[in-house]
Tab-separated table of C-alpha atoms in Angstrom:
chain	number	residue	atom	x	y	z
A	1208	UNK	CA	265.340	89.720	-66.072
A	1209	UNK	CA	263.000	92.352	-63.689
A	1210	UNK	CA	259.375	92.285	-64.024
A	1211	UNK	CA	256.942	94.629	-62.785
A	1212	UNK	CA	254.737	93.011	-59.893
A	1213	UNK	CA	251.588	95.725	-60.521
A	1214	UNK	CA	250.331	97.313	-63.468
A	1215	UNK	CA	250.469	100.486	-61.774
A	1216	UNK	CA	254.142	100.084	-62.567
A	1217	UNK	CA	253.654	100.656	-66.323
A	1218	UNK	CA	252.767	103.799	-67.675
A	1219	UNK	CA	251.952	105.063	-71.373
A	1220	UNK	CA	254.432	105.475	-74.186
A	1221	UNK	CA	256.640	103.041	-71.670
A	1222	UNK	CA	258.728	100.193	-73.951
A	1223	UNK	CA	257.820	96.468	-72.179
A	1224	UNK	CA	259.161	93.433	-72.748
A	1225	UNK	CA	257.159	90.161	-72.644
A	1226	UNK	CA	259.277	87.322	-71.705
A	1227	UNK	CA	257.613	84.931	-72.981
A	1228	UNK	CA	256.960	85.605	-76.285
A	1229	UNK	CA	260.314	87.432	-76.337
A	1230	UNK	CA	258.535	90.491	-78.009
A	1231	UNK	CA	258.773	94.316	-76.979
A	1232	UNK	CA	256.088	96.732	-77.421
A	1233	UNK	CA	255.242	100.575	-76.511
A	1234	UNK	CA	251.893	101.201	-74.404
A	1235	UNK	CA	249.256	102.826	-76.221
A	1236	UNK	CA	247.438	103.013	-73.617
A	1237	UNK	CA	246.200	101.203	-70.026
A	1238	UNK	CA	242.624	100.513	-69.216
A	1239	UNK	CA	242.077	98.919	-65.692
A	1240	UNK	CA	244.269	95.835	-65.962
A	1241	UNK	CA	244.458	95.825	-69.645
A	1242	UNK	CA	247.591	97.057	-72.101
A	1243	UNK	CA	246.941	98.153	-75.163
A	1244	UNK	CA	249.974	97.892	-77.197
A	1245	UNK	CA	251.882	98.417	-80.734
A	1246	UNK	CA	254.990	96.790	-82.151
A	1247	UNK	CA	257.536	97.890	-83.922
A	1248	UNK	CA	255.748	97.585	-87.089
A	1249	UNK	CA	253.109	99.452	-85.476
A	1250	UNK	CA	250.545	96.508	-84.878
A	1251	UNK	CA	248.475	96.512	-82.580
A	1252	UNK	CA	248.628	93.758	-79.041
A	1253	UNK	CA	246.095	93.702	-76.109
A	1254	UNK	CA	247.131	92.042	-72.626
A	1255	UNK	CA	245.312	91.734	-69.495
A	1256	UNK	CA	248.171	92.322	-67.540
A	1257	UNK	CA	250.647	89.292	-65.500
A	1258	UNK	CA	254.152	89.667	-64.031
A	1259	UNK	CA	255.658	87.841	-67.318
A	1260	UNK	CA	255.962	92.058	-68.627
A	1261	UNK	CA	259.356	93.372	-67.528
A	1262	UNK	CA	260.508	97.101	-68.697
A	1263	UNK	CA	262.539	97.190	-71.690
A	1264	UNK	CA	266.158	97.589	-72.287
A	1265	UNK	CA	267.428	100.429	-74.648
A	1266	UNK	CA	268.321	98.517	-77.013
A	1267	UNK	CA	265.289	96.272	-77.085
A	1268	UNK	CA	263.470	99.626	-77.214
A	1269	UNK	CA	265.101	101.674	-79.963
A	1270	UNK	CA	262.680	99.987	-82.333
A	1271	UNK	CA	260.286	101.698	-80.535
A	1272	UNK	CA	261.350	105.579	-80.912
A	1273	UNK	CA	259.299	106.376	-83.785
A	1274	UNK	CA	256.078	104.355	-82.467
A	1275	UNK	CA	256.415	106.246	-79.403
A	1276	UNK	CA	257.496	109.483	-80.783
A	1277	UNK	CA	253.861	109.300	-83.377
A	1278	UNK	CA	251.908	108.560	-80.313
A	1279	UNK	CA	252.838	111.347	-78.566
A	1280	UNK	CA	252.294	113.697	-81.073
A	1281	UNK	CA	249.147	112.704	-81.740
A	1282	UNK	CA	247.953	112.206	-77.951
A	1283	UNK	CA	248.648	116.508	-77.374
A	1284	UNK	CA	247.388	116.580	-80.884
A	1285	UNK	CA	243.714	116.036	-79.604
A	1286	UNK	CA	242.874	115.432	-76.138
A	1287	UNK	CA	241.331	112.163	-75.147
A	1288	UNK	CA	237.838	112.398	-74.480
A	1289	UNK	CA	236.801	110.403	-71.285
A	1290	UNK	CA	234.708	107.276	-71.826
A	1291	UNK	CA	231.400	107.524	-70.263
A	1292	UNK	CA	228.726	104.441	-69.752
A	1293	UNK	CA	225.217	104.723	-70.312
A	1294	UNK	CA	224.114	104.453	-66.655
A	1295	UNK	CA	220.165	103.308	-67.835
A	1296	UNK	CA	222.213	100.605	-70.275
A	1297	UNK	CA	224.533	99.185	-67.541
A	1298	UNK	CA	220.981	99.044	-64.985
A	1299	UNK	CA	218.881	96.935	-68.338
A	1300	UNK	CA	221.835	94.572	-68.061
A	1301	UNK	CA	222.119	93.850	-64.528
A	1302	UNK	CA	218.526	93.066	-64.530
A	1303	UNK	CA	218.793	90.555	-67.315
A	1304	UNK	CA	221.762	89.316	-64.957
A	1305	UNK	CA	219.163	89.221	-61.923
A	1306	UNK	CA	216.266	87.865	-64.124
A	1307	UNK	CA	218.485	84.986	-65.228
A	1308	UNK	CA	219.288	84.366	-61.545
A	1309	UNK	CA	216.260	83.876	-60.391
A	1310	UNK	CA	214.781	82.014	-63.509
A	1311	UNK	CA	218.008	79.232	-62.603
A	1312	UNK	CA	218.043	79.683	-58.753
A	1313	UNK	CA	215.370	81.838	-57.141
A	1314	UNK	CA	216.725	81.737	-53.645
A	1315	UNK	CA	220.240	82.233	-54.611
A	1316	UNK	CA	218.327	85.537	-56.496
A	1317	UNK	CA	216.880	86.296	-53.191
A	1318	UNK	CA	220.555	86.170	-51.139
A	1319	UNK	CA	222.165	88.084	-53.958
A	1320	UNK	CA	219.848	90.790	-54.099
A	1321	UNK	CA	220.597	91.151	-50.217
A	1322	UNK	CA	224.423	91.043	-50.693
A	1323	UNK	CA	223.855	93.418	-53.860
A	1324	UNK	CA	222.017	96.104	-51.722
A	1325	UNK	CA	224.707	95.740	-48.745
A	1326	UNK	CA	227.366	96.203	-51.484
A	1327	UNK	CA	225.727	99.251	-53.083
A	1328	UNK	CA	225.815	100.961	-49.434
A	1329	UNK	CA	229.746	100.566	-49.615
A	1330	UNK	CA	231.237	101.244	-52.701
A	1331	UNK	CA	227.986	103.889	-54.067
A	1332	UNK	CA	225.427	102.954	-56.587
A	1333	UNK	CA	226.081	104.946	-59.227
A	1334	UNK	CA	225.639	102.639	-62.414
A	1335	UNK	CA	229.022	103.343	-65.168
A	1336	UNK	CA	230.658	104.867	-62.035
A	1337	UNK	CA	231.193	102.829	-59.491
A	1338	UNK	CA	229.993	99.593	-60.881
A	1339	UNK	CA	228.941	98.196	-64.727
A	1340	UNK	CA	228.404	95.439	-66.766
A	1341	UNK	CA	230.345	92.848	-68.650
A	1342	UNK	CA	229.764	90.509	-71.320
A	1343	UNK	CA	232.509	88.032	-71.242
A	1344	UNK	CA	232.503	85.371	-73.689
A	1345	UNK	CA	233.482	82.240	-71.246
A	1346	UNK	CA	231.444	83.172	-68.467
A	1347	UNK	CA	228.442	85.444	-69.437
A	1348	UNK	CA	227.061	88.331	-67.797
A	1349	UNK	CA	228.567	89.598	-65.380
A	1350	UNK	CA	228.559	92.689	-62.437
A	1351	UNK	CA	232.252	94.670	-62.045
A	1352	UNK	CA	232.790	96.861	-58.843
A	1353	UNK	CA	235.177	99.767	-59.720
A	1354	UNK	CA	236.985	102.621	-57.664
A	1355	UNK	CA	238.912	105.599	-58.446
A	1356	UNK	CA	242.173	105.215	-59.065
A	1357	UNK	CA	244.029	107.907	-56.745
A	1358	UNK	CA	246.934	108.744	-59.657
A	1359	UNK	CA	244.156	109.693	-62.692
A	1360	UNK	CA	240.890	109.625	-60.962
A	1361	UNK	CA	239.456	107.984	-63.613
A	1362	UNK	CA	237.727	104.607	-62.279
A	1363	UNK	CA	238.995	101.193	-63.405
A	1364	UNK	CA	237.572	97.751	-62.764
A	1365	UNK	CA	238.267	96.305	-59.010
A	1366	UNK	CA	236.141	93.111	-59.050
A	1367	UNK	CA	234.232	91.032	-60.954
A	1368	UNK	CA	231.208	89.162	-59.763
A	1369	UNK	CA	230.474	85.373	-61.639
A	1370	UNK	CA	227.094	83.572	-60.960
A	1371	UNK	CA	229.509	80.907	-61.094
A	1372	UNK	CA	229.470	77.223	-63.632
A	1373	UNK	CA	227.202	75.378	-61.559
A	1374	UNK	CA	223.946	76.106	-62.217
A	1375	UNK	CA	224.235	79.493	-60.754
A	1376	UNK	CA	224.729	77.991	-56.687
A	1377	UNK	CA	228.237	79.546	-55.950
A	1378	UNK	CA	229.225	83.311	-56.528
A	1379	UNK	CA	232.698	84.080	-57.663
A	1380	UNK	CA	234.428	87.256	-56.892
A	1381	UNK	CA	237.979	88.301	-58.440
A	1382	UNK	CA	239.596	90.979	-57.318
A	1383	UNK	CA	242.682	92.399	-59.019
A	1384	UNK	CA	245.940	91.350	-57.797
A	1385	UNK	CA	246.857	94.689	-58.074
A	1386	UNK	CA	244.533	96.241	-56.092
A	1387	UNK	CA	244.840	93.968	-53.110
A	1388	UNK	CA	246.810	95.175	-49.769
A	1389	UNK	CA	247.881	92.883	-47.903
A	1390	UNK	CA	246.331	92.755	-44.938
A	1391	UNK	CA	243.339	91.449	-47.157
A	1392	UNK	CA	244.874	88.767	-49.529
A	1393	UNK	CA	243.949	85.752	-46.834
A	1394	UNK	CA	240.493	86.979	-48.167
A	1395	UNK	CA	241.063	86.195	-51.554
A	1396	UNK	CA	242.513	82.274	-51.489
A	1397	UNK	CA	241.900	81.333	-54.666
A	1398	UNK	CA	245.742	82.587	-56.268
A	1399	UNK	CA	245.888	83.595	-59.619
A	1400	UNK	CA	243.009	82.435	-61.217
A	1401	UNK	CA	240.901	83.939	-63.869
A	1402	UNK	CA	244.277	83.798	-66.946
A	1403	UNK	CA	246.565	84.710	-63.758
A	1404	UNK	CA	244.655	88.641	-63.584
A	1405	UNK	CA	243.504	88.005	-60.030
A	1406	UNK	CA	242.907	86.140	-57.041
A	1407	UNK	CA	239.442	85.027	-55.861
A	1408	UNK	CA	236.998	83.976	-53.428
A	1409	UNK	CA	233.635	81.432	-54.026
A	1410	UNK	CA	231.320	82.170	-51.679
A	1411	UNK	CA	227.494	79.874	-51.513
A	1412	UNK	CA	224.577	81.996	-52.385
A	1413	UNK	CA	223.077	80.046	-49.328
A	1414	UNK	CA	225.609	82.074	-47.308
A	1415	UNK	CA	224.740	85.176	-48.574
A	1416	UNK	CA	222.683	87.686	-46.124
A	1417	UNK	CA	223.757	91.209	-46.910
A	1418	UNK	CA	225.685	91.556	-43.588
């Protein structure tokens, strides 16, 4: 049965399949790489998202009519406020991630800081814009790069930055499969990693120098 290679390919109110679990669910709504989702019985499901989501057929999806009928309604209803990020918030937490860092490893501090700034020139430092914060629960504290997304122009996550499991000595970025063109997937080796959301690169602090 199809599946869709790139969450771009699923939009809201769209039925999905996943094959694995063999259930079908309407999309409440996407956020980066994540689908938000209700059942038939109008439960709620959350999914970062992998290729195992296919579309639905109409008759898997007739369930569905109602669910999607009620969130339509209500979506022109009231219009969706944009989520905003509390720049100063996001900038406390990156220093606790940089204070860590250089309590564990205070050269690998000193190379990331370097890389950090270099970054910042690139993608604009404009904390809850262009980058934030996240607290995962596996692997800490943790920077995420966004960009604008060219079809909403709302920004969504692009890459995550890990400190890495080793005492802090190897930084980890993951980039979104969906996001990468191809030209630049030799840079990312590391294939499906992270539950399958994207591919990766480890790079030594000691090789860091902001260039």
């Amino acid at each position: 049965m199809a599946s869709y290679t790139s969450v771009r390919d699923i939009k809201q109110y769209d039925c999905i399949r996943h094959s694995s679990i063999g259930k079908v669910y309407a999309v409440k709504e996407i956020v980066g790489d994540k689908l938000y989702l209700l059942d038939a019985e109008g439960h709620n499901a959350s999914f970062m998202f992998s290729p195992q989501f296919g579309p639905a057929t109409e008759e898997e999806a007739a369930p569905l009519d109602k669910i999607v009928i009620r969130m339509q309604i209500k979506s022109t209803a009231k219009p969706a406020a944009k989520k905003t990020e509390d720049p100063e918030k996001v900038k406390s937490l990156f220093k606790k991630y940089t204070e860590e860092l250089q309590a564990k490893n205070a050269e690998a501090a000193g190379k990331f800081a370097a890389f950090w700034t270099k970054l910042m020139e690139i993608v604009g430092d404009e904390p809850g814009a262009t980058w934030t914060m996240r607290d995962s629960k596996k692997l800490g504290l943790n920077p995420v790069i966004k960009a604008k997304s060219k079809k909403t122009e709302n920004y969504v996550n692009l890459a995550h930055v890990w400190g890495g499991d080793t005492g802090r000595n190897d930084l980890c970025i993951m980039l979104m499969k969906a996001y990468i063109s191809e030209q630049y997937k030799a840079l990312f080796p590391v294939k499906k990693g992270h539950y399958g959301t994207g591919d990766s690169v480890e790079l030594k602090y000691a090789d860091l120098d902001g260039s």
